[in-house]
Amino acid sequence: MAVRLRNVSKIYGNGAVRTVALDNVSLEVAPGEVVALMGPSGSGKTTLLNIIAALDRPTSGEVHVMGVDVTKLPESKLEKFRLKNVGYLFQSYNLVPYLTAEENVTLPLMALGVKKELALLRARVLLELVGLEGAARLYPHQMSGGMQQRTALARALATNPPILVLDEPTSNIDLDNASVVLGLIHVVNRLMKTTVFMATHDPDVARVATRIVYMRAGRVYDSVEPPRREFKADIERAAAVYEKLKHIDELIGL
């Protein structure tokens, strides 16, 4: 399994004031699946994403990511594990405002110790993959919301992670840009065999998934296969760009 959760609970607070964000959740996801988490606000979707991404620890239970029980990893090893294995696309993008698009994308690679020249080379090809080859030198304030979202997606893919985690990937962008982002998720899943987790309120967005997991009050209560639909994506162009990425990855050692 790419991800396996066993009896995972997350409780905030103690004593009389406690919030149960996750309640005894078990879930298994195979490599290459695209899983959409759906449920009302407060159902535990983002908490579950954060635990899968090893950004938060459960109160109890086991969380195995790529065969490693991340609940047992010390903090000293957790950051490097995340950098290599999990790409996270935040709802608010979280781009560094004083860095260009290409510099933002290099950040995870630089954190892994990749030389700046190679990090910039991979960043530029990733920006080409998401259709922003002409925006490498732009700063976030010079980009539209859709461009910022695609830059953040390129950054999430910087280290070629086997797992991609997306928190409401289309909530802050218009319909046209949302269609582009969903097409890119489809491309990444097909070409890179990336396992994708995303939280969403939108049933149309969930249709990019191979499985919808419904949540309520911190629990998983159903799991279904959605009706699939085609997304606008130039697979041939993306495949050509992906070949460039593979060559760079050989130089970097990813």
PDB file of C-alpha atoms in Angstrom:
ATOM      1  CA  MET A   1       0.000   0.000   0.000  1.00  0.00           C
ATOM      2  CA  ALA A   2       1.122   3.566  -0.656  1.00  0.00           C
ATOM      3  CA  VAL A   3      -0.726   4.621   2.506  1.00  0.00           C
ATOM      4  CA  ARG A   4      -2.245   2.508   5.271  1.00  0.00           C
ATOM      5  CA  LEU A   5      -3.984   3.939   8.314  1.00  0.00           C
ATOM      6  CA  ARG A   6      -5.047   1.750  11.209  1.00  0.00           C
ATOM      7  CA  ASN A   7      -7.409   3.012  13.911  1.00  0.00           C
ATOM      8  CA  VAL A   8      -6.184   6.601  13.614  1.00  0.00           C
ATOM      9  CA  SER A   9      -7.648   9.185  15.976  1.00  0.00           C
ATOM     10  CA  LYS A  10      -6.739  12.820  16.460  1.00  0.00           C
ATOM     11  CA  ILE A  11      -7.955  14.691  19.524  1.00  0.00           C
ATOM     12  CA  TYR A  12      -7.187  18.342  20.245  1.00  0.00           C
ATOM     13  CA  GLY A  13      -7.299  19.649  23.811  1.00  0.00           C
ATOM     14  CA  ASN A  14      -7.735  17.650  26.997  1.00  0.00           C
ATOM     15  CA  GLY A  15      -9.946  17.354  30.012  1.00  0.00           C
ATOM     16  CA  ALA A  16     -13.439  18.742  29.591  1.00  0.00           C
ATOM     17  CA  VAL A  17     -12.619  20.680  26.395  1.00  0.00           C
ATOM     18  CA  ARG A  18     -11.732  18.222  23.654  1.00  0.00           C
ATOM     19  CA  THR A  19     -12.235  18.226  19.896  1.00  0.00           C
ATOM     20  CA  VAL A  20     -12.241  14.879  18.137  1.00  0.00           C
ATOM     21  CA  ALA A  21     -10.971  15.662  14.627  1.00  0.00           C
ATOM     22  CA  LEU A  22     -10.506  12.017  13.597  1.00  0.00           C
ATOM     23  CA  ASP A  23     -12.244   9.072  15.206  1.00  0.00           C
ATOM     24  CA  ASN A  24     -10.730   5.616  14.660  1.00  0.00           C
ATOM     25  CA  VAL A  25     -10.098   5.982  10.919  1.00  0.00           C
ATOM     26  CA  SER A  26      -8.738   3.040   8.928  1.00  0.00           C
ATOM     27  CA  LEU A  27      -7.910   3.369   5.238  1.00  0.00           C
ATOM     28  CA  GLU A  28      -5.756   1.604   2.652  1.00  0.00           C
ATOM     29  CA  VAL A  29      -4.704   3.242  -0.624  1.00  0.00           C
ATOM     30  CA  ALA A  30      -2.772   1.488  -3.366  1.00  0.00           C
ATOM     31  CA  PRO A  31      -0.036   3.162  -5.435  1.00  0.00           C
ATOM     32  CA  GLY A  32      -1.434   5.220  -8.295  1.00  0.00           C
ATOM     33  CA  GLU A  33      -4.889   5.778  -6.814  1.00  0.00           C
ATOM     34  CA  VAL A  34      -6.491   9.221  -6.839  1.00  0.00           C
ATOM     35  CA  VAL A  35      -8.532   9.575  -3.658  1.00  0.00           C
ATOM     36  CA  ALA A  36     -10.955  12.456  -3.106  1.00  0.00           C
ATOM     37  CA  LEU A  37     -11.980  13.153   0.487  1.00  0.00           C
ATOM     38  CA  MET A  38     -15.449  14.665   0.656  1.00  0.00           C
ATOM     39  CA  GLY A  39     -17.539  15.869   3.566  1.00  0.00           C
ATOM     40  CA  PRO A  40     -18.806  19.029   5.261  1.00  0.00           C
ATOM     41  CA  SER A  41     -16.504  21.537   6.922  1.00  0.00           C
ATOM     42  CA  GLY A  42     -15.213  20.093  10.174  1.00  0.00           C
ATOM     43  CA  SER A  43     -15.530  16.496   8.988  1.00  0.00           C
ATOM     44  CA  GLY A  44     -11.785  15.869   9.371  1.00  0.00           C
ATOM     45  CA  LYS A  45     -10.631  16.074   5.740  1.00  0.00           C
ATOM     46  CA  THR A  46      -7.743  18.502   6.243  1.00  0.00           C
ATOM     47  CA  THR A  47      -6.673  16.800   9.473  1.00  0.00           C
ATOM     48  CA  LEU A  48      -6.506  13.490   7.626  1.00  0.00           C
ATOM     49  CA  LEU A  49      -4.477  15.087   4.797  1.00  0.00           C
ATOM     50  CA  ASN A  50      -2.036  16.564   7.326  1.00  0.00           C
ATOM     51  CA  ILE A  51      -1.564  13.207   9.019  1.00  0.00           C
ATOM     52  CA  ILE A  52      -1.019  11.405   5.687  1.00  0.00           C
ATOM     53  CA  ALA A  53       1.520  14.104   4.779  1.00  0.00           C
ATOM     54  CA  ALA A  54       3.255  13.661   8.158  1.00  0.00           C
ATOM     55  CA  LEU A  55       2.641  17.327   8.974  1.00  0.00           C
ATOM     56  CA  ASP A  56       0.715  16.288  12.083  1.00  0.00           C
ATOM     57  CA  ARG A  57       0.828  13.246  14.335  1.00  0.00           C
ATOM     58  CA  PRO A  58      -2.232  11.255  15.394  1.00  0.00           C
ATOM     59  CA  THR A  59      -3.224  10.912  19.019  1.00  0.00           C
ATOM     60  CA  SER A  60      -3.402   7.149  18.474  1.00  0.00           C
ATOM     61  CA  GLY A  61      -3.161   4.623  15.682  1.00  0.00           C
ATOM     62  CA  GLU A  62      -0.665   3.738  12.957  1.00  0.00           C
ATOM     63  CA  VAL A  63       0.130   5.701   9.802  1.00  0.00           C
ATOM     64  CA  HIS A  64       2.198   3.864   7.207  1.00  0.00           C
ATOM     65  CA  VAL A  65       3.360   5.962   4.256  1.00  0.00           C
ATOM     66  CA  MET A  66       5.363   4.173   1.559  1.00  0.00           C
ATOM     67  CA  GLY A  67       5.893   1.312   4.005  1.00  0.00           C
ATOM     68  CA  VAL A  68       7.188   3.504   6.852  1.00  0.00           C
ATOM     69  CA  ASP A  69       5.270   4.038  10.089  1.00  0.00           C
ATOM     70  CA  VAL A  70       5.693   7.806  10.243  1.00  0.00           C
ATOM     71  CA  THR A  71       4.295   7.946  13.781  1.00  0.00           C
ATOM     72  CA  LYS A  72       7.538   6.354  14.939  1.00  0.00           C
ATOM     73  CA  LEU A  73       9.909   8.626  13.045  1.00  0.00           C
ATOM     74  CA  PRO A  74      11.724  11.203  15.181  1.00  0.00           C
ATOM     75  CA  GLU A  75      11.356  14.837  14.154  1.00  0.00           C
ATOM     76  CA  SER A  76      14.989  14.820  12.988  1.00  0.00           C
ATOM     77  CA  LYS A  77      14.099  12.327  10.228  1.00  0.00           C
ATOM     78  CA  LEU A  78      10.525  13.404   9.513  1.00  0.00           C
ATOM     79  CA  GLU A  79      11.350  16.499   7.469  1.00  0.00           C
ATOM     80  CA  LYS A  80      13.609  14.625   5.051  1.00  0.00           C
ATOM     81  CA  PHE A  81      11.002  11.861   4.744  1.00  0.00           C
ATOM     82  CA  ARG A  82       8.345  14.430   3.804  1.00  0.00           C
ATOM     83  CA  LEU A  83      10.610  16.147   1.299  1.00  0.00           C
ATOM     84  CA  LYS A  84      11.299  12.889  -0.524  1.00  0.00           C
ATOM     85  CA  ASN A  85       7.885  11.267  -0.313  1.00  0.00           C
ATOM     86  CA  VAL A  86       5.091  13.847  -0.066  1.00  0.00           C
ATOM     87  CA  GLY A  87       4.261  16.917  -2.125  1.00  0.00           C
ATOM     88  CA  TYR A  88       1.666  19.235  -0.536  1.00  0.00           C
ATOM     89  CA  LEU A  89      -0.463  21.784  -2.373  1.00  0.00           C
ATOM     90  CA  PHE A  90      -1.875  24.187   0.207  1.00  0.00           C
ATOM     91  CA  GLN A  91      -5.267  25.816  -0.244  1.00  0.00           C
ATOM     92  CA  SER A  92      -3.698  29.284   0.079  1.00  0.00           C
ATOM     93  CA  TYR A  93      -0.715  28.414  -2.194  1.00  0.00           C
ATOM     94  CA  ASN A  94       1.889  29.461   0.462  1.00  0.00           C
ATOM     95  CA  LEU A  95       4.272  30.871  -2.140  1.00  0.00           C
ATOM     96  CA  VAL A  96       7.140  32.962  -0.778  1.00  0.00           C
ATOM     97  CA  PRO A  97       6.260  36.501  -1.965  1.00  0.00           C
ATOM     98  CA  TYR A  98       9.824  37.734  -2.499  1.00  0.00           C
ATOM     99  CA  LEU A  99      10.878  34.730  -4.613  1.00  0.00           C
ATOM    100  CA  THR A 100      10.159  34.193  -8.310  1.00  0.00           C
ATOM    101  CA  ALA A 101       8.137  31.242  -9.569  1.00  0.00           C
ATOM    102  CA  GLU A 102      11.252  29.220 -10.368  1.00  0.00           C
ATOM    103  CA  GLU A 103      12.835  30.080  -7.016  1.00  0.00           C
ATOM    104  CA  ASN A 104       9.697  28.976  -5.166  1.00  0.00           C
ATOM    105  CA  VAL A 105       9.774  25.653  -6.993  1.00  0.00           C
ATOM    106  CA  THR A 106      13.440  25.076  -6.113  1.00  0.00           C
ATOM    107  CA  LEU A 107      12.847  25.331  -2.344  1.00  0.00           C
ATOM    108  CA  PRO A 108      12.170  21.615  -1.643  1.00  0.00           C
ATOM    109  CA  LEU A 109      15.109  20.610  -3.853  1.00  0.00           C
ATOM    110  CA  MET A 110      17.482  23.024  -2.119  1.00  0.00           C
ATOM    111  CA  ALA A 111      16.306  21.664   1.232  1.00  0.00           C
ATOM    112  CA  LEU A 112      17.387  18.203   0.026  1.00  0.00           C
ATOM    113  CA  GLY A 113      20.826  19.539  -0.839  1.00  0.00           C
ATOM    114  CA  VAL A 114      20.442  19.645  -4.639  1.00  0.00           C
ATOM    115  CA  LYS A 115      22.835  22.076  -6.317  1.00  0.00           C
ATOM    116  CA  LYS A 116      21.203  25.361  -7.249  1.00  0.00           C
ATOM    117  CA  GLU A 117      21.897  25.018 -10.988  1.00  0.00           C
ATOM    118  CA  LEU A 118      20.221  21.602 -11.160  1.00  0.00           C
ATOM    119  CA  ALA A 119      17.372  22.735  -8.896  1.00  0.00           C
ATOM    120  CA  LEU A 120      16.660  25.686 -11.202  1.00  0.00           C
ATOM    121  CA  LEU A 121      16.837  23.426 -14.252  1.00  0.00           C
ATOM    122  CA  ARG A 122      14.242  21.048 -12.792  1.00  0.00           C
ATOM    123  CA  ALA A 123      12.083  23.963 -11.622  1.00  0.00           C
ATOM    124  CA  ARG A 124      11.953  25.426 -15.145  1.00  0.00           C
ATOM    125  CA  VAL A 125      10.931  22.095 -16.665  1.00  0.00           C
ATOM    126  CA  LEU A 126       8.245  21.623 -13.991  1.00  0.00           C
ATOM    127  CA  LEU A 127       6.899  25.084 -14.781  1.00  0.00           C
ATOM    128  CA  GLU A 128       6.821  24.034 -18.432  1.00  0.00           C
ATOM    129  CA  LEU A 129       4.869  20.928 -17.408  1.00  0.00           C
ATOM    130  CA  VAL A 130       2.188  23.078 -15.755  1.00  0.00           C
ATOM    131  CA  GLY A 131       2.088  25.510 -18.680  1.00  0.00           C
ATOM    132  CA  LEU A 132       4.053  28.352 -17.089  1.00  0.00           C
ATOM    133  CA  GLU A 133       7.296  28.242 -19.046  1.00  0.00           C
ATOM    134  CA  GLY A 134       7.010  32.002 -19.687  1.00  0.00           C
ATOM    135  CA  ALA A 135       6.435  32.869 -16.041  1.00  0.00           C
ATOM    136  CA  ALA A 136       9.598  31.529 -14.392  1.00  0.00           C
ATOM    137  CA  ARG A 137      10.857  35.000 -13.417  1.00  0.00           C
ATOM    138  CA  LEU A 138       7.531  36.372 -12.207  1.00  0.00           C
ATOM    139  CA  TYR A 139       6.841  37.052  -8.529  1.00  0.00           C
ATOM    140  CA  PRO A 140       3.584  35.867  -6.917  1.00  0.00           C
ATOM    141  CA  HIS A 141       2.057  39.372  -6.964  1.00  0.00           C
ATOM    142  CA  GLN A 142       2.559  39.434 -10.738  1.00  0.00           C
ATOM    143  CA  MET A 143       0.568  36.206 -11.216  1.00  0.00           C
ATOM    144  CA  SER A 144      -3.143  35.453 -11.344  1.00  0.00           C
ATOM    145  CA  GLY A 145      -4.630  33.065  -8.794  1.00  0.00           C
ATOM    146  CA  GLY A 146      -4.555  30.268 -11.364  1.00  0.00           C
ATOM    147  CA  MET A 147      -0.880  30.884 -12.127  1.00  0.00           C
ATOM    148  CA  GLN A 148      -0.041  30.881  -8.421  1.00  0.00           C
ATOM    149  CA  GLN A 149      -1.916  27.586  -8.018  1.00  0.00           C
ATOM    150  CA  ARG A 150       0.010  25.986 -10.875  1.00  0.00           C
ATOM    151  CA  THR A 151       3.301  27.300  -9.483  1.00  0.00           C
ATOM    152  CA  ALA A 152       2.410  25.758  -6.125  1.00  0.00           C
ATOM    153  CA  LEU A 153       1.618  22.478  -7.899  1.00  0.00           C
ATOM    154  CA  ALA A 154       5.020  22.552  -9.610  1.00  0.00           C
ATOM    155  CA  ARG A 155       6.639  23.120  -6.213  1.00  0.00           C
ATOM    156  CA  ALA A 156       4.700  20.185  -4.735  1.00  0.00           C
ATOM    157  CA  LEU A 157       6.174  18.010  -7.509  1.00  0.00           C
ATOM    158  CA  ALA A 158       9.710  19.361  -7.115  1.00  0.00           C
ATOM    159  CA  THR A 159      11.275  16.288  -5.498  1.00  0.00           C
ATOM    160  CA  ASN A 160       9.352  13.767  -7.618  1.00  0.00           C
ATOM    161  CA  PRO A 161       7.332  12.559  -4.600  1.00  0.00           C
ATOM    162  CA  PRO A 162       5.329   9.327  -4.909  1.00  0.00           C
ATOM    163  CA  ILE A 163       2.446  10.961  -2.982  1.00  0.00           C
ATOM    164  CA  LEU A 164       0.716  14.253  -3.766  1.00  0.00           C
ATOM    165  CA  VAL A 165      -1.625  15.866  -1.204  1.00  0.00           C
ATOM    166  CA  LEU A 166      -4.003  18.624  -2.313  1.00  0.00           C
ATOM    167  CA  ASP A 167      -6.174  20.680   0.023  1.00  0.00           C
ATOM    168  CA  GLU A 168      -9.161  22.107  -1.899  1.00  0.00           C
ATOM    169  CA  PRO A 169      -7.104  22.476  -5.116  1.00  0.00           C
ATOM    170  CA  THR A 170      -9.716  24.514  -7.027  1.00  0.00           C
ATOM    171  CA  SER A 171     -11.494  26.489  -4.314  1.00  0.00           C
ATOM    172  CA  ASN A 172      -9.725  29.822  -4.951  1.00  0.00           C
ATOM    173  CA  ILE A 173      -9.617  29.844  -8.763  1.00  0.00           C
ATOM    174  CA  ASP A 174     -12.123  30.313 -11.587  1.00  0.00           C
ATOM    175  CA  LEU A 175     -13.699  27.507 -13.607  1.00  0.00           C
ATOM    176  CA  ASP A 176     -11.252  27.718 -16.514  1.00  0.00           C
ATOM    177  CA  ASN A 177      -8.218  27.535 -14.251  1.00  0.00           C
ATOM    178  CA  ALA A 178      -9.880  24.792 -12.210  1.00  0.00           C
ATOM    179  CA  SER A 179     -10.245  22.728 -15.376  1.00  0.00           C
ATOM    180  CA  VAL A 180      -6.550  23.256 -16.155  1.00  0.00           C
ATOM    181  CA  VAL A 181      -5.485  22.219 -12.639  1.00  0.00           C
ATOM    182  CA  LEU A 182      -7.662  19.090 -12.755  1.00  0.00           C
ATOM    183  CA  GLY A 183      -6.180  18.225 -16.141  1.00  0.00           C
ATOM    184  CA  LEU A 184      -2.693  18.574 -14.657  1.00  0.00           C
ATOM    185  CA  ILE A 185      -3.597  16.294 -11.744  1.00  0.00           C
ATOM    186  CA  HIS A 186      -4.818  13.759 -14.304  1.00  0.00           C
ATOM    187  CA  VAL A 187      -1.547  14.076 -16.262  1.00  0.00           C
ATOM    188  CA  VAL A 188       0.646  13.745 -13.166  1.00  0.00           C
ATOM    189  CA  ASN A 189      -1.234  10.642 -12.067  1.00  0.00           C
ATOM    190  CA  ARG A 190      -0.998   9.025 -15.503  1.00  0.00           C
ATOM    191  CA  LEU A 191       2.617   9.871 -16.344  1.00  0.00           C
ATOM    192  CA  MET A 192       4.295   9.790 -12.942  1.00  0.00           C
ATOM    193  CA  LYS A 193       2.049   7.129 -11.344  1.00  0.00           C
ATOM    194  CA  THR A 194       1.699   9.496  -8.398  1.00  0.00           C
ATOM    195  CA  THR A 195      -0.742   8.575  -5.640  1.00  0.00           C
ATOM    196  CA  VAL A 196      -3.013  11.579  -5.095  1.00  0.00           C
ATOM    197  CA  PHE A 197      -5.096  12.615  -2.093  1.00  0.00           C
ATOM    198  CA  MET A 198      -7.306  15.677  -2.288  1.00  0.00           C
ATOM    199  CA  ALA A 199      -9.927  17.258  -0.090  1.00  0.00           C
ATOM    200  CA  THR A 200     -12.810  18.929  -1.915  1.00  0.00           C
ATOM    201  CA  HIS A 201     -16.421  20.037  -1.532  1.00  0.00           C
ATOM    202  CA  ASP A 202     -17.029  19.937  -5.281  1.00  0.00           C
ATOM    203  CA  PRO A 203     -18.479  16.719  -6.786  1.00  0.00           C
ATOM    204  CA  ASP A 204     -17.159  17.733 -10.230  1.00  0.00           C
ATOM    205  CA  VAL A 205     -13.626  18.001  -8.862  1.00  0.00           C
ATOM    206  CA  ALA A 206     -13.999  14.591  -7.216  1.00  0.00           C
ATOM    207  CA  ARG A 207     -14.650  13.040 -10.612  1.00  0.00           C
ATOM    208  CA  VAL A 208     -10.929  13.186 -11.391  1.00  0.00           C
ATOM    209  CA  ALA A 209     -10.551  10.596  -8.607  1.00  0.00           C
ATOM    210  CA  THR A 210     -10.523   6.832  -8.845  1.00  0.00           C
ATOM    211  CA  ARG A 211     -12.194   6.686  -5.430  1.00  0.00           C
ATOM    212  CA  ILE A 212     -14.271   9.042  -3.292  1.00  0.00           C
ATOM    213  CA  VAL A 213     -13.990   8.645   0.470  1.00  0.00           C
ATOM    214  CA  TYR A 214     -16.842  10.308   2.348  1.00  0.00           C
ATOM    215  CA  MET A 215     -16.219  11.702   5.836  1.00  0.00           C
ATOM    216  CA  ARG A 216     -18.466  12.969   8.605  1.00  0.00           C
ATOM    217  CA  ALA A 217     -17.632  13.891  12.211  1.00  0.00           C
ATOM    218  CA  GLY A 218     -14.077  12.586  11.881  1.00  0.00           C
ATOM    219  CA  ARG A 219     -15.106   9.204  10.511  1.00  0.00           C
ATOM    220  CA  VAL A 220     -14.977   7.510   7.126  1.00  0.00           C
ATOM    221  CA  TYR A 221     -18.473   6.257   6.399  1.00  0.00           C
ATOM    222  CA  ASP A 222     -18.385   5.327   2.702  1.00  0.00           C
ATOM    223  CA  SER A 223     -16.021   4.739  -0.209  1.00  0.00           C
ATOM    224  CA  VAL A 224     -17.233   4.659  -3.820  1.00  0.00           C
ATOM    225  CA  GLU A 225     -15.917   4.761  -7.378  1.00  0.00           C
ATOM    226  CA  PRO A 226     -17.085   7.998  -9.049  1.00  0.00           C
ATOM    227  CA  PRO A 227     -18.252   8.382 -12.651  1.00  0.00           C
ATOM    228  CA  ARG A 228     -15.125   9.401 -14.538  1.00  0.00           C
ATOM    229  CA  ARG A 229     -14.952  12.270 -16.976  1.00  0.00           C
ATOM    230  CA  GLU A 230     -12.335  13.460 -19.437  1.00  0.00           C
ATOM    231  CA  PHE A 231     -10.191  16.446 -18.533  1.00  0.00           C
ATOM    232  CA  LYS A 232      -8.530  18.871 -20.875  1.00  0.00           C
ATOM    233  CA  ALA A 233      -4.940  17.705 -20.917  1.00  0.00           C
ATOM    234  CA  ASP A 234      -2.337  17.516 -23.667  1.00  0.00           C
ATOM    235  CA  ILE A 235      -0.877  14.140 -22.766  1.00  0.00           C
ATOM    236  CA  GLU A 236       1.563  14.084 -25.680  1.00  0.00           C
ATOM    237  CA  ARG A 237       3.035  17.490 -24.792  1.00  0.00           C
ATOM    238  CA  ALA A 238       3.210  16.554 -21.126  1.00  0.00           C
ATOM    239  CA  ALA A 239       4.891  13.238 -21.963  1.00  0.00           C
ATOM    240  CA  ALA A 240       7.607  15.077 -23.916  1.00  0.00           C
ATOM    241  CA  VAL A 241       8.209  17.407 -20.957  1.00  0.00           C
ATOM    242  CA  TYR A 242       8.236  14.424 -18.608  1.00  0.00           C
ATOM    243  CA  GLU A 243      11.084  12.890 -20.623  1.00  0.00           C
ATOM    244  CA  LYS A 244      13.107  16.036 -19.911  1.00  0.00           C
ATOM    245  CA  LEU A 245      12.331  15.647 -16.222  1.00  0.00           C
ATOM    246  CA  LYS A 246      13.536  12.054 -16.182  1.00  0.00           C
ATOM    247  CA  HIS A 247      16.860  13.099 -17.699  1.00  0.00           C
ATOM    248  CA  ILE A 248      17.301  15.812 -15.055  1.00  0.00           C
ATOM    249  CA  ASP A 249      16.327  13.357 -12.319  1.00  0.00           C
ATOM    250  CA  GLU A 250      19.178  11.083 -13.400  1.00  0.00           C
ATOM    251  CA  LEU A 251      21.604  13.988 -12.961  1.00  0.00           C
ATOM    252  CA  ILE A 252      20.158  14.874  -9.553  1.00  0.00           C
ATOM    253  CA  GLY A 253      19.696  11.309  -8.354  1.00  0.00           C
ATOM    254  CA  LEU A 254      15.978  11.556  -7.587  1.00  0.00           C
TER     255      LEU A 254
END
